Structures are given as C-alpha cells and as structure tokens.
Amino acid sequence: MTTEHLLKEAPGYLYHFSSKLPVGEFFEIRPRILPDNANPITDDESGMCIGYSVSQAPGLWRIYDAEGVLVTLEEAPLESPFIDPLDIALLATGVFRVVLAGRSFLQSAARTAISVRLNQSTVSLLRGRLKLGLSGRNLKMTETAAKHMHNPGRYVPLQLQEKAIRYGRRMPDPKRNPGLFLYRTEMFRLVENKQLKGTYFYKKYTLEVIVREKDWIITHFQYFQR
C-alpha cells in the first residue's frame, strides 16, 4: 500500500490532550483587533490564551474572548481584605492567569502578585467560546499526529490548530496528496528566558496544519521560526 493511500485512508480519532508546556509558558494566536493594553488570560490545562483582560478601574476589568470580542465585565473580589490600596493600583494593569482549580493571579510589572478567584461563569464563558466553528474538541487526528501531542517540543493545543484551519492561509499539501490541504498562520509562544530565570518573552512562530478536508482529520502539524 502506498504512502499516498495510507494518508488518504488513515482513520482519525477524538483525543483529549493536556498541556505539555513548562509551567508559565503558553501559546497565543492574537486577534487582529485588540486594545493596546490587553493582557492575556491563560489556561494552564490547555497551555493557551483563552481571552484578554483590560483594566477599566482598580479591581474592574473588561474581558474579551480569544477572538478579541468583548464578552463581559469582571470585578475581581480580593480574597484577603488586608490589601494596601497601592497594591490594588499596581495590580490594575496585571493579567488573570487561570489554572485548573479556577484560581488566578494578577501580576504587575512591579512583580506584585495576589491570589484572586476569577468568576467561574467567566471562565466557562471563555472556554465555551473556543468551541465555535469546528471546535477543538471535535477535531480528529490520526494516531501518528496524536503521538506528537505528547512531545513538549511539538505540542500545540487543538483549539489553536482549529484556529489555523479557520483563519489561516489555505494551500495544497506540499506532497500533493489528494484531499489534503495545508493551513498556515502566525502563532506566539511565551517562553522562559534561560539566562534570567523567572522572566519570559514572546517568540513568533509559523504554525502549519495538514488536514484531510472530507472529514476534517489532522494528519500532520508543526511549528517553526522563519
């Protein structure tokens, strides 16, 4: 059986993957329109940005989904009442970081951080809006492609692969396999600075996803710096 035939007929399966990224790192495909002072809301389970917060006043944020659409206002109740007003002012420019238990941290450039609880309805709303379109939960992968998702150096959240398919540039499969198409888009990864522990910076990558369009099964994906 030829490689072409194997690719054409390889079955796809539904998978659930958790992030393989180091703690503190995540992926992001930025929307075209977003306020300049927007900060990412990140989900440690998937290892991706699921929305954005924009400070409107101390303790009050405008919340945008991953597409840059305003979805709600969030008033974050501080768990400790013994907070200096100066700390609140510093935290007003920080980010929500959503972790598995629904807890989050507001972190400022001044490295001040405090634990808060992000409204669970807001978390559910942001995660739910990722299911629009094909939905990362409904995308299938071949076994070969799925194996790469367990490699920290290859892992890319399914929701971002769906975004590449939905918004990326469509072109023929480089190996000209019939029925397969390549989608390409720009993606960012926040990574730790190895020379200065505890600090992070963005790296820009190109994400490519190859899909069998008759059943929307991902047969291959990769990301790289150009």
PDB file of C-alpha atoms in Angstrom:
ATOM      1  CA  MET A   1       0.000   0.000   0.000  1.00  0.00           C
ATOM      2  CA  THR A   2       1.453   3.400  -0.969  1.00  0.00           C
ATOM      3  CA  THR A   3       2.128   6.245   1.469  1.00  0.00           C
ATOM      4  CA  GLU A   4      -0.365   8.322  -0.513  1.00  0.00           C
ATOM      5  CA  HIS A   5      -3.076   5.708   0.026  1.00  0.00           C
ATOM      6  CA  LEU A   6      -2.266   5.397   3.737  1.00  0.00           C
ATOM      7  CA  LEU A   7      -2.634   9.146   4.226  1.00  0.00           C
ATOM      8  CA  LYS A   8      -5.820   9.225   2.226  1.00  0.00           C
ATOM      9  CA  GLU A   9      -7.459   6.447   4.237  1.00  0.00           C
ATOM     10  CA  ALA A  10      -5.857   6.767   7.710  1.00  0.00           C
ATOM     11  CA  PRO A  11      -8.621   6.842  10.343  1.00  0.00           C
ATOM     12  CA  GLY A  12      -8.969   9.730  12.771  1.00  0.00           C
ATOM     13  CA  TYR A  13      -9.837   9.597  16.445  1.00  0.00           C
ATOM     14  CA  LEU A  14     -11.050  12.042  19.078  1.00  0.00           C
ATOM     15  CA  TYR A  15      -8.435  12.838  21.696  1.00  0.00           C
ATOM     16  CA  HIS A  16      -8.154  14.957  24.807  1.00  0.00           C
ATOM     17  CA  PHE A  17      -4.753  16.480  25.457  1.00  0.00           C
ATOM     18  CA  SER A  18      -3.389  18.471  28.376  1.00  0.00           C
ATOM     19  CA  SER A  19      -0.580  20.972  28.009  1.00  0.00           C
ATOM     20  CA  LYS A  20       2.954  19.582  27.850  1.00  0.00           C
ATOM     21  CA  LEU A  21       4.492  23.033  28.185  1.00  0.00           C
ATOM     22  CA  PRO A  22       6.684  24.066  31.123  1.00  0.00           C
ATOM     23  CA  VAL A  23       4.854  25.969  33.866  1.00  0.00           C
ATOM     24  CA  GLY A  24       4.372  29.613  32.907  1.00  0.00           C
ATOM     25  CA  GLU A  25       4.570  29.074  29.147  1.00  0.00           C
ATOM     26  CA  PHE A  26       1.627  29.232  26.742  1.00  0.00           C
ATOM     27  CA  PHE A  27       0.621  29.667  23.092  1.00  0.00           C
ATOM     28  CA  GLU A  28      -1.354  32.518  21.586  1.00  0.00           C
ATOM     29  CA  ILE A  29      -2.845  33.380  18.202  1.00  0.00           C
ATOM     30  CA  ARG A  30      -3.614  37.076  18.501  1.00  0.00           C
ATOM     31  CA  PRO A  31      -6.803  38.581  17.069  1.00  0.00           C
ATOM     32  CA  ARG A  32      -6.377  41.369  14.540  1.00  0.00           C
ATOM     33  CA  ILE A  33      -8.230  43.926  16.655  1.00  0.00           C
ATOM     34  CA  LEU A  34      -7.462  44.171  20.368  1.00  0.00           C
ATOM     35  CA  PRO A  35      -6.942  47.088  22.798  1.00  0.00           C
ATOM     36  CA  ASP A  36      -3.272  48.024  23.190  1.00  0.00           C
ATOM     37  CA  ASN A  37      -3.321  47.452  26.945  1.00  0.00           C
ATOM     38  CA  ALA A  38      -4.921  43.984  26.761  1.00  0.00           C
ATOM     39  CA  ASN A  39      -3.301  41.238  28.830  1.00  0.00           C
ATOM     40  CA  PRO A  40      -3.718  37.509  28.162  1.00  0.00           C
ATOM     41  CA  ILE A  41      -5.943  35.250  30.238  1.00  0.00           C
ATOM     42  CA  THR A  42      -4.246  31.884  30.054  1.00  0.00           C
ATOM     43  CA  ASP A  43      -5.458  28.370  30.735  1.00  0.00           C
ATOM     44  CA  ASP A  44      -2.830  26.024  32.179  1.00  0.00           C
ATOM     45  CA  GLU A  45      -4.821  22.919  31.253  1.00  0.00           C
ATOM     46  CA  SER A  46      -4.560  23.598  27.519  1.00  0.00           C
ATOM     47  CA  GLY A  47      -1.480  25.850  27.614  1.00  0.00           C
ATOM     48  CA  MET A  48      -3.047  28.666  25.620  1.00  0.00           C
ATOM     49  CA  CYS A  49      -4.522  32.134  25.811  1.00  0.00           C
ATOM     50  CA  ILE A  50      -8.318  31.887  26.131  1.00  0.00           C
ATOM     51  CA  GLY A  51      -9.071  35.595  26.395  1.00  0.00           C
ATOM     52  CA  TYR A  52      -7.858  39.022  27.445  1.00  0.00           C
ATOM     53  CA  SER A  53      -8.350  41.424  30.346  1.00  0.00           C
ATOM     54  CA  VAL A  54      -8.268  45.200  30.055  1.00  0.00           C
ATOM     55  CA  SER A  55      -8.150  47.289  33.222  1.00  0.00           C
ATOM     56  CA  GLN A  56     -11.050  49.731  33.470  1.00  0.00           C
ATOM     57  CA  ALA A  57     -10.567  50.705  37.130  1.00  0.00           C
ATOM     58  CA  PRO A  58      -8.810  49.149  40.137  1.00  0.00           C
ATOM     59  CA  GLY A  59     -10.467  45.764  40.638  1.00  0.00           C
ATOM     60  CA  LEU A  60     -12.584  46.032  37.462  1.00  0.00           C
ATOM     61  CA  TRP A  61     -11.706  44.594  34.040  1.00  0.00           C
ATOM     62  CA  ARG A  62     -13.232  44.339  30.601  1.00  0.00           C
ATOM     63  CA  ILE A  63     -12.983  40.713  29.483  1.00  0.00           C
ATOM     64  CA  TYR A  64     -12.502  39.802  25.802  1.00  0.00           C
ATOM     65  CA  ASP A  65     -12.620  36.331  24.281  1.00  0.00           C
ATOM     66  CA  ALA A  66      -9.777  34.823  22.247  1.00  0.00           C
ATOM     67  CA  GLU A  67     -11.181  36.473  19.106  1.00  0.00           C
ATOM     68  CA  GLY A  68     -10.955  39.932  20.682  1.00  0.00           C
ATOM     69  CA  VAL A  69     -14.720  40.281  21.254  1.00  0.00           C
ATOM     70  CA  LEU A  70     -15.849  41.995  24.464  1.00  0.00           C
ATOM     71  CA  VAL A  71     -17.899  39.466  26.418  1.00  0.00           C
ATOM     72  CA  THR A  72     -18.281  40.732  30.000  1.00  0.00           C
ATOM     73  CA  LEU A  73     -17.036  42.902  32.846  1.00  0.00           C
ATOM     74  CA  GLU A  74     -15.244  41.200  35.713  1.00  0.00           C
ATOM     75  CA  GLU A  75     -14.998  42.578  39.230  1.00  0.00           C
ATOM     76  CA  ALA A  76     -12.355  40.514  40.974  1.00  0.00           C
ATOM     77  CA  PRO A  77     -13.025  40.046  44.708  1.00  0.00           C
ATOM     78  CA  LEU A  78      -9.767  40.050  46.650  1.00  0.00           C
ATOM     79  CA  GLU A  79      -9.547  37.005  48.924  1.00  0.00           C
ATOM     80  CA  SER A  80      -7.679  38.956  51.586  1.00  0.00           C
ATOM     81  CA  PRO A  81      -9.186  42.236  52.891  1.00  0.00           C
ATOM     82  CA  PHE A  82      -5.778  43.373  54.113  1.00  0.00           C
ATOM     83  CA  ILE A  83      -4.532  44.819  50.833  1.00  0.00           C
ATOM     84  CA  ASP A  84      -2.781  48.128  50.588  1.00  0.00           C
ATOM     85  CA  PRO A  85      -4.578  50.457  48.089  1.00  0.00           C
ATOM     86  CA  LEU A  86      -1.224  50.926  46.350  1.00  0.00           C
ATOM     87  CA  ASP A  87      -1.060  47.184  45.661  1.00  0.00           C
ATOM     88  CA  ILE A  88      -4.533  47.319  44.104  1.00  0.00           C
ATOM     89  CA  ALA A  89      -3.422  50.170  41.849  1.00  0.00           C
ATOM     90  CA  LEU A  90      -0.362  48.217  40.747  1.00  0.00           C
ATOM     91  CA  LEU A  91      -2.426  45.111  40.098  1.00  0.00           C
ATOM     92  CA  ALA A  92      -4.875  47.014  37.912  1.00  0.00           C
ATOM     93  CA  THR A  93      -2.506  46.589  34.954  1.00  0.00           C
ATOM     94  CA  GLY A  94      -1.911  42.887  35.564  1.00  0.00           C
ATOM     95  CA  VAL A  95      -3.172  39.704  33.965  1.00  0.00           C
ATOM     96  CA  PHE A  96      -5.502  36.943  35.010  1.00  0.00           C
ATOM     97  CA  ARG A  97      -3.807  33.586  34.924  1.00  0.00           C
ATOM     98  CA  VAL A  98      -6.398  30.808  35.053  1.00  0.00           C
ATOM     99  CA  VAL A  99      -5.245  27.462  36.471  1.00  0.00           C
ATOM    100  CA  LEU A 100      -7.011  24.129  36.830  1.00  0.00           C
ATOM    101  CA  ALA A 101      -8.830  24.978  40.049  1.00  0.00           C
ATOM    102  CA  GLY A 102     -10.190  28.198  38.575  1.00  0.00           C
ATOM    103  CA  ARG A 103      -7.810  30.297  40.647  1.00  0.00           C
ATOM    104  CA  SER A 104      -5.898  33.098  39.034  1.00  0.00           C
ATOM    105  CA  PHE A 105      -3.172  35.583  39.724  1.00  0.00           C
ATOM    106  CA  LEU A 106      -2.950  39.253  38.932  1.00  0.00           C
ATOM    107  CA  GLN A 107       0.661  40.103  38.193  1.00  0.00           C
ATOM    108  CA  SER A 108       2.026  43.590  37.633  1.00  0.00           C
ATOM    109  CA  ALA A 109       5.199  44.807  36.019  1.00  0.00           C
ATOM    110  CA  ALA A 110       6.320  45.624  39.554  1.00  0.00           C
ATOM    111  CA  ARG A 111       6.214  41.863  40.287  1.00  0.00           C
ATOM    112  CA  THR A 112       3.444  42.302  42.824  1.00  0.00           C
ATOM    113  CA  ALA A 113       1.007  39.388  42.749  1.00  0.00           C
ATOM    114  CA  ILE A 114      -2.065  38.399  44.694  1.00  0.00           C
ATOM    115  CA  SER A 115      -4.372  35.396  44.544  1.00  0.00           C
ATOM    116  CA  VAL A 116      -7.919  36.019  43.341  1.00  0.00           C
ATOM    117  CA  ARG A 117     -10.775  33.847  42.208  1.00  0.00           C
ATOM    118  CA  LEU A 118     -11.932  34.509  38.676  1.00  0.00           C
ATOM    119  CA  ASN A 119     -15.705  34.137  38.355  1.00  0.00           C
ATOM    120  CA  GLN A 120     -16.338  30.562  37.185  1.00  0.00           C
ATOM    121  CA  SER A 121     -19.059  31.696  34.811  1.00  0.00           C
ATOM    122  CA  THR A 122     -16.457  33.914  33.127  1.00  0.00           C
ATOM    123  CA  VAL A 123     -14.005  31.011  32.852  1.00  0.00           C
ATOM    124  CA  SER A 124     -16.732  28.787  31.393  1.00  0.00           C
ATOM    125  CA  LEU A 125     -17.774  31.550  29.002  1.00  0.00           C
ATOM    126  CA  LEU A 126     -14.249  31.993  27.650  1.00  0.00           C
ATOM    127  CA  ARG A 127     -13.638  28.257  27.306  1.00  0.00           C
ATOM    128  CA  GLY A 128     -17.052  27.786  25.721  1.00  0.00           C
ATOM    129  CA  ARG A 129     -16.394  30.399  23.059  1.00  0.00           C
ATOM    130  CA  LEU A 130     -13.415  28.339  21.884  1.00  0.00           C
ATOM    131  CA  LYS A 131     -15.901  25.698  20.702  1.00  0.00           C
ATOM    132  CA  LEU A 132     -17.239  27.841  17.878  1.00  0.00           C
ATOM    133  CA  GLY A 133     -16.551  26.647  14.333  1.00  0.00           C
ATOM    134  CA  LEU A 134     -15.039  23.159  14.044  1.00  0.00           C
ATOM    135  CA  SER A 135     -14.270  23.142  17.788  1.00  0.00           C
ATOM    136  CA  GLY A 136     -11.017  21.776  19.110  1.00  0.00           C
ATOM    137  CA  ARG A 137     -12.983  19.100  20.961  1.00  0.00           C
ATOM    138  CA  ASN A 138     -14.469  17.735  17.737  1.00  0.00           C
ATOM    139  CA  LEU A 139     -11.318  17.732  15.626  1.00  0.00           C
ATOM    140  CA  LYS A 140      -9.914  14.283  14.963  1.00  0.00           C
ATOM    141  CA  MET A 141      -6.290  13.303  14.475  1.00  0.00           C
ATOM    142  CA  THR A 142      -4.524  10.317  13.021  1.00  0.00           C
ATOM    143  CA  GLU A 143      -2.560   8.203  15.501  1.00  0.00           C
ATOM    144  CA  THR A 144       0.703   9.467  14.028  1.00  0.00           C
ATOM    145  CA  ALA A 145      -0.234  13.114  14.529  1.00  0.00           C
ATOM    146  CA  ALA A 146      -1.591  12.419  18.019  1.00  0.00           C
ATOM    147  CA  LYS A 147       1.725  10.919  19.135  1.00  0.00           C
ATOM    148  CA  HIS A 148       3.408  14.278  18.540  1.00  0.00           C
ATOM    149  CA  MET A 149       0.998  15.929  21.002  1.00  0.00           C
ATOM    150  CA  HIS A 150       2.759  14.107  23.859  1.00  0.00           C
ATOM    151  CA  ASN A 151       6.078  15.712  22.942  1.00  0.00           C
ATOM    152  CA  PRO A 152       6.628  19.046  24.775  1.00  0.00           C
ATOM    153  CA  GLY A 153       8.537  20.310  21.753  1.00  0.00           C
ATOM    154  CA  ARG A 154       5.693  19.536  19.347  1.00  0.00           C
ATOM    155  CA  TYR A 155       2.539  20.050  21.413  1.00  0.00           C
ATOM    156  CA  VAL A 156       0.091  22.676  20.108  1.00  0.00           C
ATOM    157  CA  PRO A 157      -3.415  22.994  21.645  1.00  0.00           C
ATOM    158  CA  LEU A 158      -6.101  21.561  19.383  1.00  0.00           C
ATOM    159  CA  GLN A 159      -8.049  24.800  19.708  1.00  0.00           C
ATOM    160  CA  LEU A 160      -5.154  26.684  18.103  1.00  0.00           C
ATOM    161  CA  GLN A 161      -4.875  24.118  15.339  1.00  0.00           C
ATOM    162  CA  GLU A 162      -8.577  24.729  14.711  1.00  0.00           C
ATOM    163  CA  LYS A 163      -7.877  28.465  14.535  1.00  0.00           C
ATOM    164  CA  ALA A 164      -5.187  27.807  11.934  1.00  0.00           C
ATOM    165  CA  ILE A 165      -7.726  25.876   9.868  1.00  0.00           C
ATOM    166  CA  ARG A 166     -10.426  28.520  10.305  1.00  0.00           C
ATOM    167  CA  TYR A 167      -8.342  31.648   9.720  1.00  0.00           C
ATOM    168  CA  GLY A 168      -5.044  30.531   8.234  1.00  0.00           C
ATOM    169  CA  ARG A 169      -3.899  30.628   4.647  1.00  0.00           C
ATOM    170  CA  ARG A 170      -5.069  27.533   2.739  1.00  0.00           C
ATOM    171  CA  MET A 171      -2.792  25.897   0.174  1.00  0.00           C
ATOM    172  CA  PRO A 172      -2.222  22.474  -1.443  1.00  0.00           C
ATOM    173  CA  ASP A 173      -0.474  19.752   0.516  1.00  0.00           C
ATOM    174  CA  PRO A 174       3.300  20.118  -0.138  1.00  0.00           C
ATOM    175  CA  LYS A 175       3.488  16.412  -1.027  1.00  0.00           C
ATOM    176  CA  ARG A 176       0.444  16.791  -3.297  1.00  0.00           C
ATOM    177  CA  ASN A 177      -1.557  14.089  -1.560  1.00  0.00           C
ATOM    178  CA  PRO A 178      -5.125  14.290  -2.911  1.00  0.00           C
ATOM    179  CA  GLY A 179      -7.723  15.547  -0.458  1.00  0.00           C
ATOM    180  CA  LEU A 180      -5.139  17.015   1.912  1.00  0.00           C
ATOM    181  CA  PHE A 181      -4.608  20.747   2.374  1.00  0.00           C
ATOM    182  CA  LEU A 182      -2.108  22.777   4.389  1.00  0.00           C
ATOM    183  CA  TYR A 183      -3.193  25.708   6.568  1.00  0.00           C
ATOM    184  CA  ARG A 184      -0.627  28.220   7.776  1.00  0.00           C
ATOM    185  CA  THR A 185      -0.854  31.013  10.361  1.00  0.00           C
ATOM    186  CA  GLU A 186       1.261  33.093  12.742  1.00  0.00           C
ATOM    187  CA  MET A 187       1.482  31.984  16.356  1.00  0.00           C
ATOM    188  CA  PHE A 188       3.258  33.197  19.504  1.00  0.00           C
ATOM    189  CA  ARG A 189       4.703  31.251  22.413  1.00  0.00           C
ATOM    190  CA  LEU A 190       5.606  32.806  25.733  1.00  0.00           C
ATOM    191  CA  VAL A 191       8.863  31.129  26.844  1.00  0.00           C
ATOM    192  CA  GLU A 192      11.132  31.462  29.841  1.00  0.00           C
ATOM    193  CA  ASN A 193      14.402  33.330  29.466  1.00  0.00           C
ATOM    194  CA  LYS A 194      17.051  30.698  30.210  1.00  0.00           C
ATOM    195  CA  GLN A 195      19.601  33.379  31.081  1.00  0.00           C
ATOM    196  CA  LEU A 196      17.295  35.130  33.549  1.00  0.00           C
ATOM    197  CA  LYS A 197      15.101  32.657  35.410  1.00  0.00           C
ATOM    198  CA  GLY A 198      11.580  33.784  36.202  1.00  0.00           C
ATOM    199  CA  THR A 199      11.352  36.160  33.234  1.00  0.00           C
ATOM    200  CA  TYR A 200       9.516  35.434  29.985  1.00  0.00           C
ATOM    201  CA  PHE A 201       9.378  36.736  26.443  1.00  0.00           C
ATOM    202  CA  TYR A 202       7.379  36.062  23.266  1.00  0.00           C
ATOM    203  CA  LYS A 203       8.696  34.096  20.316  1.00  0.00           C
ATOM    204  CA  LYS A 204       6.922  34.251  16.971  1.00  0.00           C
ATOM    205  CA  TYR A 205       6.348  31.019  15.035  1.00  0.00           C
ATOM    206  CA  THR A 206       4.647  29.802  11.907  1.00  0.00           C
ATOM    207  CA  LEU A 207       2.089  27.074  12.591  1.00  0.00           C
ATOM    208  CA  GLU A 208       1.233  24.595   9.828  1.00  0.00           C
ATOM    209  CA  VAL A 209      -1.598  22.071   9.963  1.00  0.00           C
ATOM    210  CA  ILE A 210      -2.338  19.493   7.265  1.00  0.00           C
ATOM    211  CA  VAL A 211      -5.966  18.375   7.127  1.00  0.00           C
ATOM    212  CA  ARG A 212      -7.985  15.838   5.174  1.00  0.00           C
ATOM    213  CA  GLU A 213     -10.927  18.053   4.397  1.00  0.00           C
ATOM    214  CA  LYS A 214     -13.552  15.432   3.637  1.00  0.00           C
ATOM    215  CA  ASP A 215     -13.704  14.534   7.339  1.00  0.00           C
ATOM    216  CA  TRP A 216     -11.518  17.256   8.911  1.00  0.00           C
ATOM    217  CA  ILE A 217      -8.894  14.875  10.238  1.00  0.00           C
ATOM    218  CA  ILE A 218      -5.478  16.343  11.071  1.00  0.00           C
ATOM    219  CA  THR A 219      -2.727  14.208   9.585  1.00  0.00           C
ATOM    220  CA  HIS A 220       0.261  16.406  10.451  1.00  0.00           C
ATOM    221  CA  PHE A 221       1.174  19.659  12.221  1.00  0.00           C
ATOM    222  CA  GLN A 222       4.330  21.543  13.087  1.00  0.00           C
ATOM    223  CA  TYR A 223       5.526  24.981  14.127  1.00  0.00           C
ATOM    224  CA  PHE A 224       8.829  26.669  13.453  1.00  0.00           C
ATOM    225  CA  GLN A 225      10.584  30.027  13.400  1.00  0.00           C
ATOM    226  CA  ARG A 226      11.022  31.548   9.972  1.00  0.00           C
TER     227      ARG A 226
END
